[in-house]
Structure formats: C-alpha cells, structure tokens
PDB file of C-alpha atoms in Angstrom:
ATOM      1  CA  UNK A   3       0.000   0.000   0.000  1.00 54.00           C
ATOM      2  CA  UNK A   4       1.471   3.227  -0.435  1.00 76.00           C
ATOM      3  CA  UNK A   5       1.300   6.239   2.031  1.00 92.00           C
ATOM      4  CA  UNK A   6       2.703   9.758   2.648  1.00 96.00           C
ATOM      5  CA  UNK A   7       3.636  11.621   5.168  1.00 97.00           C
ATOM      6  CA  UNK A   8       3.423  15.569   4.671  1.00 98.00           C
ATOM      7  CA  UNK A   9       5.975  17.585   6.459  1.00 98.00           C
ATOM      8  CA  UNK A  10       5.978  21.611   7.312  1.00 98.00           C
ATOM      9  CA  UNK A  11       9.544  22.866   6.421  1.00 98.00           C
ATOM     10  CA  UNK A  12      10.694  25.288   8.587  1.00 97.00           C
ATOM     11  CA  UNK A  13      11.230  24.972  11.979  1.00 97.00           C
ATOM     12  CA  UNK A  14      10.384  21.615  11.439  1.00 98.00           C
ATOM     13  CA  UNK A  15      12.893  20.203   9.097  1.00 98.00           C
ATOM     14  CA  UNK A  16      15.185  23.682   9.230  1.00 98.00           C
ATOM     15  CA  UNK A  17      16.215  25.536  11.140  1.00 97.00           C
ATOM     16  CA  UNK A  18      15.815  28.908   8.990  1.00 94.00           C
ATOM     17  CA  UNK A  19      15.805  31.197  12.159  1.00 93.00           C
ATOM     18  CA  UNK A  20      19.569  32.746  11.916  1.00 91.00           C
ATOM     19  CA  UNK A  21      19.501  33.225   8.187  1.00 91.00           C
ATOM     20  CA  UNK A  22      15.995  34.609   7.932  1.00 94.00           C
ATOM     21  CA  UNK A  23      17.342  36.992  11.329  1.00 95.00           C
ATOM     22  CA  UNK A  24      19.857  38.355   8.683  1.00 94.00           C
ATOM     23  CA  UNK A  25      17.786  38.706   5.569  1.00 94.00           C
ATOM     24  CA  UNK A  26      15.064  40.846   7.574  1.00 96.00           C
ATOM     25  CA  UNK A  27      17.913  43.097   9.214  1.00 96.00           C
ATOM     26  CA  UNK A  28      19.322  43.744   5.868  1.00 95.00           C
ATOM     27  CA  UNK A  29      15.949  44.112   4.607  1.00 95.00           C
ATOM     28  CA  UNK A  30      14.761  46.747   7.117  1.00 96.00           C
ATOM     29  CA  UNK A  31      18.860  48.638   6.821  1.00 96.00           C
ATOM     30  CA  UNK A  32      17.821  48.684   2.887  1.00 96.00           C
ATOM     31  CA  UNK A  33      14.433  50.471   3.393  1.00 97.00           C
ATOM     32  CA  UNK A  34      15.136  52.090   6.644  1.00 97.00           C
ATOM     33  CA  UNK A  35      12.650  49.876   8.142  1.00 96.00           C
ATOM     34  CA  UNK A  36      13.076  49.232  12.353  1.00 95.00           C
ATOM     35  CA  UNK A  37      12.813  45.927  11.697  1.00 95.00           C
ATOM     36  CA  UNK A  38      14.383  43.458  14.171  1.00 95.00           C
ATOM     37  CA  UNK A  39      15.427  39.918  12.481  1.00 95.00           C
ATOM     38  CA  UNK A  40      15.264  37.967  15.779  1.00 95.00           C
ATOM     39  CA  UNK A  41      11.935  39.060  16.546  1.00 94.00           C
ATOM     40  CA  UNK A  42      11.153  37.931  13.398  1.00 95.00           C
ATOM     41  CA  UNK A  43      12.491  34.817  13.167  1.00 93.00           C
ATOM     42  CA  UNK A  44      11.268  33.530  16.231  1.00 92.00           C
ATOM     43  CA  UNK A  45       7.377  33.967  14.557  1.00 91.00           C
ATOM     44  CA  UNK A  46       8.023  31.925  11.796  1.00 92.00           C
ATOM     45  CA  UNK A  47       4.730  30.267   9.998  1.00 90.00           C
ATOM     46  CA  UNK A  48       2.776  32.786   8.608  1.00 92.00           C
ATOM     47  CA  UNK A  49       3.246  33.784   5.173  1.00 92.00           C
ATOM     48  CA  UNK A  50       5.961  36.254   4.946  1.00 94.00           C
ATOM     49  CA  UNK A  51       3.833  38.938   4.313  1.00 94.00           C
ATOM     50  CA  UNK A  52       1.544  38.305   6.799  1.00 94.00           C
ATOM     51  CA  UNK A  53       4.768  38.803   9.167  1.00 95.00           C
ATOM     52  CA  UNK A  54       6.234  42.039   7.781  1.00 96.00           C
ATOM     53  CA  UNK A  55       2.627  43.559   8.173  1.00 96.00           C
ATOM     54  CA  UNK A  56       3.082  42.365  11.746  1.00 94.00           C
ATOM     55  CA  UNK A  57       6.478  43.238  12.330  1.00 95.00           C
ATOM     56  CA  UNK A  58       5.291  46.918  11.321  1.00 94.00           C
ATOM     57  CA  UNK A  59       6.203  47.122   7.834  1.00 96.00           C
ATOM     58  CA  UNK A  60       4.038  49.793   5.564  1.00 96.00           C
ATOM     59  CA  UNK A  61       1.186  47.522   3.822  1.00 96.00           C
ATOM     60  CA  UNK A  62       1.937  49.942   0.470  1.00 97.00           C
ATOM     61  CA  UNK A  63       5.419  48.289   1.416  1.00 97.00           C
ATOM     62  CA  UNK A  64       4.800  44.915   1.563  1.00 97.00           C
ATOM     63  CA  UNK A  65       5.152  43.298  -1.962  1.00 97.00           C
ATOM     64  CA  UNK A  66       8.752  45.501  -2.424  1.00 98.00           C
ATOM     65  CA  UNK A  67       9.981  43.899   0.598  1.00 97.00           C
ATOM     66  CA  UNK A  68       8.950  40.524  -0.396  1.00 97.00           C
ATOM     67  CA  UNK A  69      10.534  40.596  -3.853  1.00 97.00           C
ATOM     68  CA  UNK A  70      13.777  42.307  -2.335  1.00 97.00           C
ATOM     69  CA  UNK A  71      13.380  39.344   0.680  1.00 97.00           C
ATOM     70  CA  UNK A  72      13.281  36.989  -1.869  1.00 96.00           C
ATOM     71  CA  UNK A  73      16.299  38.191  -3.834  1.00 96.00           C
ATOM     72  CA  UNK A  74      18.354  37.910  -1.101  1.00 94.00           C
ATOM     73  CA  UNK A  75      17.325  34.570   0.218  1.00 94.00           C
ATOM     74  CA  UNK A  76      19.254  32.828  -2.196  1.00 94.00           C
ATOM     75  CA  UNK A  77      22.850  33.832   0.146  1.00 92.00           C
ATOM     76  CA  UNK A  78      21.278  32.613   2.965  1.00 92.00           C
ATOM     77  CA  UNK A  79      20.931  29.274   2.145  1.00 95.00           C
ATOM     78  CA  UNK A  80      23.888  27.585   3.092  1.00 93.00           C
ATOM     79  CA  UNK A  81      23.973  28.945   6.476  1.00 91.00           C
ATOM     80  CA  UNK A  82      20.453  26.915   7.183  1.00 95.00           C
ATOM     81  CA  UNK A  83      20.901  23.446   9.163  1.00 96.00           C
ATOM     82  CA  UNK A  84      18.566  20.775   9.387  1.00 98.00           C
ATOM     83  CA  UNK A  85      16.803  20.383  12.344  1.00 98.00           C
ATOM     84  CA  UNK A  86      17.718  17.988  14.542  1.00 98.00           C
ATOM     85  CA  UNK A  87      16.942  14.269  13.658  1.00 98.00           C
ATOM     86  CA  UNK A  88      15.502  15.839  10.084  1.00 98.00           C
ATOM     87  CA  UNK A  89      17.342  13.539   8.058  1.00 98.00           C
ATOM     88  CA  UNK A  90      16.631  10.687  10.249  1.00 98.00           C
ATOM     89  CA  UNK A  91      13.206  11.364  10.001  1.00 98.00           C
ATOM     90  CA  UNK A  92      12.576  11.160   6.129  1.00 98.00           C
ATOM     91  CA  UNK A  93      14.646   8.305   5.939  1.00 97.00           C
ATOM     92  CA  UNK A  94      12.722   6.024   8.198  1.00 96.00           C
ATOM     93  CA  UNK A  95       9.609   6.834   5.913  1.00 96.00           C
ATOM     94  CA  UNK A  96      11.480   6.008   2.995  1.00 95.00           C
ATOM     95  CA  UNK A  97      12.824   3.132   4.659  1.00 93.00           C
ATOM     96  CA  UNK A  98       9.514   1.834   5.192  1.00 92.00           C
ATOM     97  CA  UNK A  99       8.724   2.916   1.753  1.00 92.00           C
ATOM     98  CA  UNK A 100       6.741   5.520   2.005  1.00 95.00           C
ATOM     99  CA  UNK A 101       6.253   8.972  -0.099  1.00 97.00           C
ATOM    100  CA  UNK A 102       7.625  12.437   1.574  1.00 98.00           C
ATOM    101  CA  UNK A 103       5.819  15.265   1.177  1.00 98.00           C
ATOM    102  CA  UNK A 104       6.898  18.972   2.135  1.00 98.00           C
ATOM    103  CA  UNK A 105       4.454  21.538   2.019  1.00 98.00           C
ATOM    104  CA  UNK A 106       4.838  24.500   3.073  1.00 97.00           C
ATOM    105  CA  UNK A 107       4.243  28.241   3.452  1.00 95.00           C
ATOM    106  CA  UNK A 108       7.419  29.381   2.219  1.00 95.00           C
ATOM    107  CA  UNK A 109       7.468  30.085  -0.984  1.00 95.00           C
ATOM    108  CA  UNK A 110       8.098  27.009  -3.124  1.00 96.00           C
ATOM    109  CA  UNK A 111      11.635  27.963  -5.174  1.00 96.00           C
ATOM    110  CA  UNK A 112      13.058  28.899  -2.061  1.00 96.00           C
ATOM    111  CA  UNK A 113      11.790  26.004  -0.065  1.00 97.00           C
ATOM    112  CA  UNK A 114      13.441  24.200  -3.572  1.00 97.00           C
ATOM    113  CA  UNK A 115      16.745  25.373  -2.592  1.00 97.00           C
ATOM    114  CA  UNK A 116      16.746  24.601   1.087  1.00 97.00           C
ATOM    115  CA  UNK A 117      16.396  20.642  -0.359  1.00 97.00           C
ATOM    116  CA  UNK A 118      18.907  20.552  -3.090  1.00 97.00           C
ATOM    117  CA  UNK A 119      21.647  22.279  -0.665  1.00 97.00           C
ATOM    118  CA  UNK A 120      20.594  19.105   2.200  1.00 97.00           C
ATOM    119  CA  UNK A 121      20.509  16.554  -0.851  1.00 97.00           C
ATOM    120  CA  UNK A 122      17.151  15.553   0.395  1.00 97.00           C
ATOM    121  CA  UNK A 123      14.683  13.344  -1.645  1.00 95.00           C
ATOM    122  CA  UNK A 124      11.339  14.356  -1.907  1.00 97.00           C
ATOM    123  CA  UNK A 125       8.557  13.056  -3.513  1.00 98.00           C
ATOM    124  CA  UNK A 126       6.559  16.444  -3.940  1.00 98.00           C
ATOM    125  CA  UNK A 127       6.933  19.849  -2.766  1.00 98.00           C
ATOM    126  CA  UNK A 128       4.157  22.533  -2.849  1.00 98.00           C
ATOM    127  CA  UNK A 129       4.828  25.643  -1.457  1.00 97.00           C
ATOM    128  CA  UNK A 130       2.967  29.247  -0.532  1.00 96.00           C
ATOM    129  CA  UNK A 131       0.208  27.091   1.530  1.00 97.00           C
ATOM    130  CA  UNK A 132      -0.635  28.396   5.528  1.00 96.00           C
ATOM    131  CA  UNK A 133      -2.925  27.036   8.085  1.00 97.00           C
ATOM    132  CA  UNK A 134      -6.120  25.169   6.402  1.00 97.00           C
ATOM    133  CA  UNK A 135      -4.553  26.231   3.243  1.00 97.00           C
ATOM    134  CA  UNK A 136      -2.580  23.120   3.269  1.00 98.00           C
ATOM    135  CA  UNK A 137      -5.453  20.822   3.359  1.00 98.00           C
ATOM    136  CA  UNK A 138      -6.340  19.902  -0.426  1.00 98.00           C
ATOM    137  CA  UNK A 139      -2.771  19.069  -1.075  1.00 98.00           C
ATOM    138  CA  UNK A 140      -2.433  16.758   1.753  1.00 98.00           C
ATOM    139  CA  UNK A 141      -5.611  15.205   0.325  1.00 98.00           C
ATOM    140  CA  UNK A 142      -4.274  15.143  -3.241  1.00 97.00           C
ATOM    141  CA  UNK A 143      -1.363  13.630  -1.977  1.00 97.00           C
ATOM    142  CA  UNK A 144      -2.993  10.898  -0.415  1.00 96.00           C
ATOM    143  CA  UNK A 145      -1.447  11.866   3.064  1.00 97.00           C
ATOM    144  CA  UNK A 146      -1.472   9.899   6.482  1.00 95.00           C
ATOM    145  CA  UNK A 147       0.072  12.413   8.630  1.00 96.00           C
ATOM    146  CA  UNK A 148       1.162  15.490   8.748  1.00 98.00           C
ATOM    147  CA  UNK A 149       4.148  16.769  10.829  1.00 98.00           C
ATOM    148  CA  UNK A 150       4.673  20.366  11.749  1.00 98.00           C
ATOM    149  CA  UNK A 151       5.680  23.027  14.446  1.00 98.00           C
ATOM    150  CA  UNK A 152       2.618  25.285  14.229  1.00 97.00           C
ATOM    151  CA  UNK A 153      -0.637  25.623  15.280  1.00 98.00           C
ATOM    152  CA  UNK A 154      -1.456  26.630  11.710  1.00 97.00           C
ATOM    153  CA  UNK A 155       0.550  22.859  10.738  1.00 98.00           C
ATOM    154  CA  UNK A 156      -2.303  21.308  12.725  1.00 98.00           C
ATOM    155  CA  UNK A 157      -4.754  23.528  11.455  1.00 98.00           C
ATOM    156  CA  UNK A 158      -4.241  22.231   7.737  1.00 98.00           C
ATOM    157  CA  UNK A 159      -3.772  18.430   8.996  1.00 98.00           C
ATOM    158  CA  UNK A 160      -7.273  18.722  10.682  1.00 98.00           C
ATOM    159  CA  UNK A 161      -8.901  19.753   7.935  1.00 98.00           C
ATOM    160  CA  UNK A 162      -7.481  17.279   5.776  1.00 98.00           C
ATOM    161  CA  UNK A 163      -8.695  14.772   8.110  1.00 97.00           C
ATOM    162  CA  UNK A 164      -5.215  13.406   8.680  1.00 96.00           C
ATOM    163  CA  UNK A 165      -3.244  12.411  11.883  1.00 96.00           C
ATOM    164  CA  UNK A 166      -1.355  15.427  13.088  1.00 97.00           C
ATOM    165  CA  UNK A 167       1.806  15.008  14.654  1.00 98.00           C
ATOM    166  CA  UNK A 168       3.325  18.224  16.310  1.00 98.00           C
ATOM    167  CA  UNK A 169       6.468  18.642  16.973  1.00 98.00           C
ATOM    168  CA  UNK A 170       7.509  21.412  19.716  1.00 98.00           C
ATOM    169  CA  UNK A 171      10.519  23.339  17.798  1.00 97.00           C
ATOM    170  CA  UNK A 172       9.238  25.858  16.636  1.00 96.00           C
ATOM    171  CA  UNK A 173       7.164  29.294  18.075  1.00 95.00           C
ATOM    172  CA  UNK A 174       4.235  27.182  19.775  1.00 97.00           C
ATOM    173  CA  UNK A 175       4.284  25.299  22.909  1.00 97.00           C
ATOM    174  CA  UNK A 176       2.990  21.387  23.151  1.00 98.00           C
ATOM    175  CA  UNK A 177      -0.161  22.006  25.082  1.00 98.00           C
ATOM    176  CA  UNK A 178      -0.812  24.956  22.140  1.00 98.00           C
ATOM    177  CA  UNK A 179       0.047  22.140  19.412  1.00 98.00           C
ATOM    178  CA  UNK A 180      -2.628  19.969  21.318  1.00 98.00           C
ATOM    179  CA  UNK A 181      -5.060  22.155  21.805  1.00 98.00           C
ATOM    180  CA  UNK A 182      -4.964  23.124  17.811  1.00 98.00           C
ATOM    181  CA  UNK A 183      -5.418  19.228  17.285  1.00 97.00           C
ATOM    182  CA  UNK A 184      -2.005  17.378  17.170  1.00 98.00           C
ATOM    183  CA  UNK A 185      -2.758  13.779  17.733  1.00 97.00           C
ATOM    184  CA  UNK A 186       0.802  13.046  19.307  1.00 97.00           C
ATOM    185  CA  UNK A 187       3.018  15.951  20.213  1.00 98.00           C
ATOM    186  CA  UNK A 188       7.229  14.812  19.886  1.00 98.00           C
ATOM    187  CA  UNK A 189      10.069  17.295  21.825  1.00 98.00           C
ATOM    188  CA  UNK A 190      11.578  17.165  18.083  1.00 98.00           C
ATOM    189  CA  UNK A 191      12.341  15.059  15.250  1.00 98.00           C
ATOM    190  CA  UNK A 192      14.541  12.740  16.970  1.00 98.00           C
ATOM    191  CA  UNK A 193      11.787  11.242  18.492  1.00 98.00           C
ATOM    192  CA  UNK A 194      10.087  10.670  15.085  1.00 98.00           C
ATOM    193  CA  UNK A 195      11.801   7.427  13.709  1.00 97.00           C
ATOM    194  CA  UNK A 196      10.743   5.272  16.789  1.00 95.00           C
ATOM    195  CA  UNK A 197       7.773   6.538  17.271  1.00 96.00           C
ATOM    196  CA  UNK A 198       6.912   5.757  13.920  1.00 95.00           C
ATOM    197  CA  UNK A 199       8.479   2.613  14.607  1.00 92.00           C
ATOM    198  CA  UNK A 200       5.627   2.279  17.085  1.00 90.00           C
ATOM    199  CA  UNK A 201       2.510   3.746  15.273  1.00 82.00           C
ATOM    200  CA  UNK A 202       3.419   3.274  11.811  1.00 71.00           C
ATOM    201  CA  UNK A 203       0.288   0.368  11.715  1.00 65.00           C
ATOM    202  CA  UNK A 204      -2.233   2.255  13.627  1.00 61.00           C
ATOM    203  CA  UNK A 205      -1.842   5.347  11.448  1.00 62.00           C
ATOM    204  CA  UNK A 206      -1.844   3.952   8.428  1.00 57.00           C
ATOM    205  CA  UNK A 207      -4.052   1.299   8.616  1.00 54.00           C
TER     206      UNK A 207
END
C-alpha cells in the first residue's frame, strides 16, 4: 500500500531562524525599516507577508519587501541546518517505503533550494500554503500524517482529516500544538523514527 507523510519545512525540518534573522535586518537597513530579524524569526509560519505587516512594515510596502526578501534569500541558504533528527526522520519513511511530502508556506523555489543544498529526496513539494490552506494538497497527496511546528501545521492536517503530529521546535508550545489538534506531540524530530516505529500500523491502517 502506499502512504505519505506531509511535512511543514521550517522549523520543522530547518532551522531557517539565523539566516531569515539576517535577511530581515538587511531588509529593514535597505528600506530604513526598524525591523528586528530575531523578533522575526522567532514567529516563523505565517506567510511572509503576513509577518512584515506584523512586524510593522508599511502595507503599500509589503510586496517591495517581499521581492527584495526573496532576492536575497538565495545567500542565505547555506547557512540553514537541518533540524535535529531531520534527516533521520525522512529516511525512516522512505525506509519503510513511504512517499515524503513537504508543504509549506514558504514560498516554493526557495523552499526548492533549502532541499537541493541538504541533498534531500522528496517526492513532492508545494509551497505558498498556511494554516487550512494546506489541506487539499495533503488530500491530493494521499497523506497519512502530517508533521509540523505550528498551530497553523495542525490547522491544515485537521482539515485534511489526517493524523497530526506536532512537533515542539518551533514558536508554539505542546499544550498549544494539542489544543490546535495534534494527535501526538514529539520534543523534536529525533523522536520521530521510533515513534513511527511504534505507530506506523495504527496510522496507516
């Protein structure tokens, strides 16, 4: 039988907080913008422009800063790590040969990058999706479970009617991932191989 398993990308497969800290500072330097990269960083989820609005940024602003954002993402790339156990985690769904799926509110060529530079395979990618927003692809994609950082992750699982499985690395707490509908809530990816290990036949059966 074949399954998937649908992961968010960042801050649950990378760590993107120290290079997206330096874009936005050089972003708000560039158009003398107070805005404050860590602050930033440490909100990650939303679509970006969703976050510059937040972070202060002029609305009339807001599609100038994204291009410029995205122009410089590209020399940010290789300073991004995996999180921790990331690899470890889509290998034991290949191993038990399953489909990976990334999807993801970043937008898709940059999320594109982030996978060639970690030599990851994966099946299908589909970017620029938030919150319930991520639901018809994990139904296209024939998803069992979703794994993701944010309440918005568990948001999109829900309403794809698919086991959610939160993990607590990024800006939301467990008992925040549980309360927006995670199913199992993991410390971080490490824990993801056995516990898969575990409730690989309840999930997908």
């Amino acid at each position: 039988m074949t399954w998937t398993v649908g992961f968010d990308l960042d801050m649950t497969l990378i760590d993107s907080r120290p290079g997206v800290a330096r874009a936005i500072d050089l972003l708000g330097v560039e158009f003398d913008l107070p805005l404050s990269g860590t602050a930033f960083a440490d909100r990650l989820g939303p679509p970006l422009a969703t976050l510059l609005v937040e972070a202060g940024a002029p609305e009339d602003l807001v599609p100038a800063l994204v291009t410029r954002y995205r122009a410089l993402y590209p020399t940010i790339v290789s300073s991004i790590p995996p999180m921790p156990g990331a690899q470890a985690a889509l290998a034991a769904v290949e191993a038990r040969n399953g489909r990976v799926l990334v999807v993801t509110g970043k937008h898709a060529p940059l999320a594109q990058l982030h996978i060639a530079e970690l030599g990851w395979r994966i099946d299908h990618l589909a970017g620029d999706l938030w919150s319930a927003g991520k639901a018809a692809t994990l139904r296209e994609q024939g998803a069992s479970l979703f794994v993701g950082d944010h309440v918005g992750d568990m948001n999109g699982a829900r309403a794809a009617d698919v086991f959610a499985v939160g993990v607590s690395t990024g800006p939301c707490t467990a008992d925040e991932l549980r309360a927006a509908g995670a199913d199992v809530v993991l410390d971080d990816l490490t824990e993801f191989p056995a516990w898969l290990a575990t409730e690989f036949g309840a999930v997908t059966a």
